[in-house]
Amino acid sequence: MRIFLDTANLEQIRRAKEWGVLDGVTTNPTIISRESMPYDELVREILRIVPGPVSLEVLSEDAEGMVREARELASLGENVVVKIPMTAEGMKAVRVLSEEGIRTNVTLVFSPLQALIAAKAGATYISPFVGRLDDIGHDGMAVVRDILQIIDNYGFESEVIVASVRHPRHVYEAALLGAPIVTMPFHVLEKMFKHPKTDEGLIRFKRDWEQYLRTVGRDGR
Ligand code: G3P
């Protein structure tokens, strides 16, 4: 599974990279709005640090505007992926961009049929939002399962990015489904490392080792 961070926070991106588990980054206008650095500067820095794809979202609502923005974004770096919303205009834009070789991530996907349309349009990535589906009493992971099945049934090249991840359980379930990519907030990635029995085990090893050194020692003296 490739792990993407759903953040534009440079500190979080640097830390995940140091841990050796960062495969890419996804952003959206809300995520960008949490930062205090001007957009161009922030994006250039993210593109420089991240060793894989970085999704940057367009704000236009018409296909022509989206394509124009996408070309500008794509010119910022080889690892740019342009995030396009799941609308009819968005799919027109995805078709044009895929023919130009510009990679796209179709966002705000909430149903398997939306994903089918995005795959047909030539999306590089498709992002179903599991957390927002769960929020309204639907089963976000069931939607992911069906999307994976449809992509497999027809041999589409689009890859699924499980998005709107709220907790480690979402990552666990996505892994069991074989989802190729999950994008997650930093706090979810941090929690994946943690287990109380690991912490307890470390304290015990340290205590027992110190006791041994005090009573027996290393060199018999
Ligand atoms: O990647 C999509 C994600 O940013 C949406 O997450 O938590 O706002 O539903 P959330």
Coordinates of C-alpha atoms and ligand atoms in Angstrom, one line a residue:
M1 CA 0.0 0.0 0.0
R2 CA 1.2 3.5 -0.9
I3 CA 0.7 6.0 1.9
F4 CA -0.1 9.6 1.1
L5 CA -0.4 12.4 3.6
D6 CA -3.6 14.5 3.3
T7 CA -1.9 17.7 4.4
A8 CA -0.1 20.8 3.3
N9 CA 1.8 21.2 6.5
L10 CA 5.5 21.2 5.9
E11 CA 6.5 20.0 9.3
Q12 CA 4.1 17.0 9.0
I13 CA 5.4 16.2 5.5
R14 CA 9.0 16.4 6.6
R15 CA 8.4 14.1 9.6
A16 CA 6.6 11.4 7.6
K17 CA 9.4 11.5 5.0
E18 CA 12.0 11.0 7.8
W19 CA 10.0 8.0 8.9
G20 CA 10.5 6.5 5.4
V21 CA 6.8 5.9 4.8
L22 CA 5.7 8.9 2.7
D23 CA 4.8 8.0 -0.9
G24 CA 2.8 11.2 -1.8
V25 CA 0.7 14.1 -0.6
T26 CA -2.9 15.2 -1.3
T27 CA -4.2 18.7 -0.7
N28 CA -7.5 20.5 -1.2
P29 CA -8.5 24.2 -0.7
T30 CA -9.5 23.5 2.9
I31 CA -6.2 21.9 3.7
I32 CA -4.3 24.7 2.1
S33 CA -6.4 27.3 4.0
R34 CA -5.0 25.9 7.3
E35 CA -1.5 27.1 6.4
S36 CA 0.0 30.5 6.7
M37 CA 2.6 30.4 3.9
P38 CA 1.6 32.0 0.5
Y39 CA 0.3 29.4 -1.9
D40 CA 3.1 29.5 -4.6
E41 CA 5.9 29.3 -2.0
L42 CA 4.1 26.5 -0.1
V43 CA 3.4 24.4 -3.2
R44 CA 7.0 24.7 -4.4
E45 CA 8.3 23.5 -1.1
I46 CA 5.9 20.6 -0.9
L47 CA 6.8 19.6 -4.5
R48 CA 10.5 19.8 -3.5
I49 CA 10.2 17.7 -0.4
V50 CA 7.8 15.0 -1.4
P51 CA 9.3 12.0 -3.2
G52 CA 6.1 11.1 -5.1
P53 CA 2.8 12.5 -6.5
V54 CA 1.4 15.7 -5.0
S55 CA -2.3 16.4 -5.7
L56 CA -3.2 20.1 -6.1
E57 CA -6.8 21.1 -6.7
V58 CA -8.3 23.4 -9.3
L59 CA -10.9 25.9 -8.4
S60 CA -12.6 26.6 -11.7
E61 CA -16.1 25.1 -12.2
D62 CA -16.0 24.9 -16.1
A63 CA -13.9 22.5 -18.1
E64 CA -12.0 25.2 -19.9
G65 CA -11.0 26.9 -16.7
M66 CA -10.0 23.6 -15.1
V67 CA -7.8 22.7 -18.0
R68 CA -6.2 26.1 -18.0
E69 CA -5.5 25.8 -14.2
A70 CA -4.3 22.2 -14.6
R71 CA -1.7 23.1 -17.2
E72 CA -0.4 25.9 -15.0
L73 CA -0.2 23.5 -12.0
A74 CA 1.4 20.7 -14.0
S75 CA 4.1 23.1 -15.1
L76 CA 5.2 23.5 -11.4
G77 CA 6.8 20.1 -11.3
E78 CA 6.9 16.6 -12.6
N79 CA 5.2 15.2 -9.5
V80 CA 2.1 17.4 -9.8
V81 CA -1.2 15.6 -10.0
V82 CA -4.2 17.8 -10.7
K83 CA -7.3 17.3 -8.5
I84 CA -10.5 17.7 -10.5
P85 CA -14.0 17.5 -8.9
M86 CA -16.4 14.7 -9.9
T87 CA -18.7 16.8 -12.1
A88 CA -19.6 16.6 -15.8
E89 CA -17.4 19.6 -16.5
G90 CA -14.7 18.0 -14.4
M91 CA -14.9 14.8 -16.5
K92 CA -14.6 16.8 -19.7
A93 CA -11.4 18.3 -18.3
V94 CA -10.1 14.9 -17.2
R95 CA -10.5 13.6 -20.8
V96 CA -8.5 16.5 -22.3
L97 CA -5.8 16.3 -19.6
S98 CA -5.4 12.6 -19.9
E99 CA -4.8 13.0 -23.6
E100 CA -2.2 15.6 -22.8
G101 CA -0.4 13.3 -20.4
I102 CA -1.3 15.4 -17.3
R103 CA -2.1 13.2 -14.3
T104 CA -5.5 13.7 -12.6
N105 CA -7.0 12.8 -9.3
V106 CA -10.8 12.8 -9.4
T107 CA -12.1 14.1 -6.0
L108 CA -15.4 14.2 -4.2
V109 CA -16.3 10.7 -5.3
F110 CA -19.1 9.2 -3.2
S111 CA -20.5 6.3 -5.4
P112 CA -19.2 3.4 -7.5
L113 CA -21.0 4.8 -10.6
Q114 CA -19.2 8.2 -10.2
A115 CA -15.9 6.2 -10.0
L116 CA -16.9 4.3 -13.2
I117 CA -17.4 7.5 -15.1
A118 CA -14.1 8.9 -13.8
A119 CA -12.2 5.8 -14.9
K120 CA -13.8 6.0 -18.3
A121 CA -12.8 9.6 -18.6
G122 CA -9.2 8.5 -18.0
A123 CA -8.6 9.6 -14.4
T124 CA -5.1 8.6 -13.1
Y125 CA -6.5 8.4 -9.5
I126 CA -10.0 8.3 -8.1
S127 CA -10.6 9.4 -4.5
P128 CA -13.7 8.0 -2.7
F129 CA -14.4 9.9 0.5
V130 CA -15.0 7.2 3.1
G131 CA -15.2 9.4 6.3
R132 CA -17.8 11.8 4.8
L133 CA -19.9 8.8 3.7
D134 CA -19.7 7.3 7.2
D135 CA -20.7 10.7 8.6
I136 CA -24.1 10.5 7.0
G137 CA -24.7 6.8 8.0
H138 CA -23.5 5.2 4.8
D139 CA -20.8 2.6 4.5
G140 CA -17.8 4.3 3.0
M141 CA -15.6 1.2 2.8
A142 CA -18.4 -0.7 1.0
V143 CA -18.2 1.9 -1.7
V144 CA -14.4 1.5 -1.9
R145 CA -14.9 -2.3 -2.2
D146 CA -17.3 -1.9 -5.1
I147 CA -15.1 0.6 -6.9
L148 CA -12.1 -1.7 -6.6
Q149 CA -14.2 -4.5 -8.0
I150 CA -15.5 -2.4 -11.0
I151 CA -11.9 -1.2 -11.8
D152 CA -10.7 -4.8 -11.7
N153 CA -13.7 -6.1 -13.8
Y154 CA -12.9 -3.9 -16.7
G155 CA -9.1 -3.5 -16.3
F156 CA -9.2 0.3 -15.9
E157 CA -5.9 1.8 -15.3
S158 CA -7.2 4.3 -12.7
E159 CA -5.9 3.8 -9.1
V160 CA -8.1 4.3 -6.1
I161 CA -6.9 6.6 -3.3
V162 CA -9.0 6.0 -0.2
A163 CA -9.6 9.5 1.1
S164 CA -11.4 11.3 3.9
V165 CA -9.7 8.9 6.3
R166 CA -10.6 9.6 9.9
H167 CA -8.9 6.9 12.0
P168 CA -6.5 3.9 11.7
R169 CA -9.4 1.5 11.3
H170 CA -10.1 3.0 7.9
V171 CA -6.5 2.2 6.9
Y172 CA -6.8 -1.3 8.2
E173 CA -10.0 -2.0 6.3
A174 CA -8.6 -0.4 3.1
A175 CA -5.5 -2.7 3.4
L176 CA -7.7 -5.8 3.7
L177 CA -9.5 -4.7 0.6
G178 CA -6.2 -4.3 -1.2
A179 CA -6.7 -0.6 -1.9
P180 CA -3.5 0.6 -3.6
I181 CA -3.3 4.0 -1.9
V182 CA -4.6 5.6 1.2
T183 CA -4.3 9.3 1.9
M184 CA -4.5 10.2 5.6
P185 CA -4.2 13.0 8.1
F186 CA -0.9 13.1 10.0
H187 CA -2.6 12.1 13.3
V188 CA -3.8 8.8 11.7
L189 CA -0.3 8.0 10.5
E190 CA 1.1 8.7 13.9
K191 CA -1.5 6.4 15.6
M192 CA -0.6 3.5 13.2
F193 CA 2.8 3.3 14.9
K194 CA 1.4 3.2 18.4
H195 CA 0.4 0.3 20.6
P196 CA 0.2 0.4 24.4
K197 CA 1.8 -3.1 24.6
T198 CA 4.8 -1.8 22.7
D199 CA 5.2 1.1 25.1
E200 CA 4.7 -1.2 28.1
G201 CA 7.2 -3.8 26.7
L202 CA 9.8 -1.1 26.2
I203 CA 9.5 0.1 29.8
R204 CA 9.8 -3.5 31.1
F205 CA 12.8 -4.3 28.9
K206 CA 14.5 -1.1 30.2
R207 CA 13.7 -1.8 33.8
D208 CA 14.9 -5.4 33.7
W209 CA 18.1 -4.5 31.9
E210 CA 19.0 -1.9 34.4
Q211 CA 18.2 -4.3 37.3
Y212 CA 20.5 -6.9 35.6
L213 CA 23.3 -4.3 35.2
R214 CA 23.0 -3.3 38.8
T215 CA 23.0 -6.8 40.2
V216 CA 25.2 -8.8 37.8
G217 CA 26.9 -6.2 35.5
R218 CA 28.6 -6.7 32.1
D219 CA 32.1 -7.8 33.0
G220 CA 31.6 -9.8 36.2
R221 CA 33.1 -7.1 38.5
Ligands
G3P1 O1 -8.6 13.7 0.7 C1 -9.9 14.2 0.9 C2 -10.0 14.7 2.3 O2 -9.1 15.8 2.3 C3 -11.3 15.0 2.8 O3 -11.2 14.7 4.2 O4 -11.7 14.8 6.5 O5 -12.3 16.7 5.0 O6 -13.5 14.6 4.9 P1 -12.2 15.2 5.2

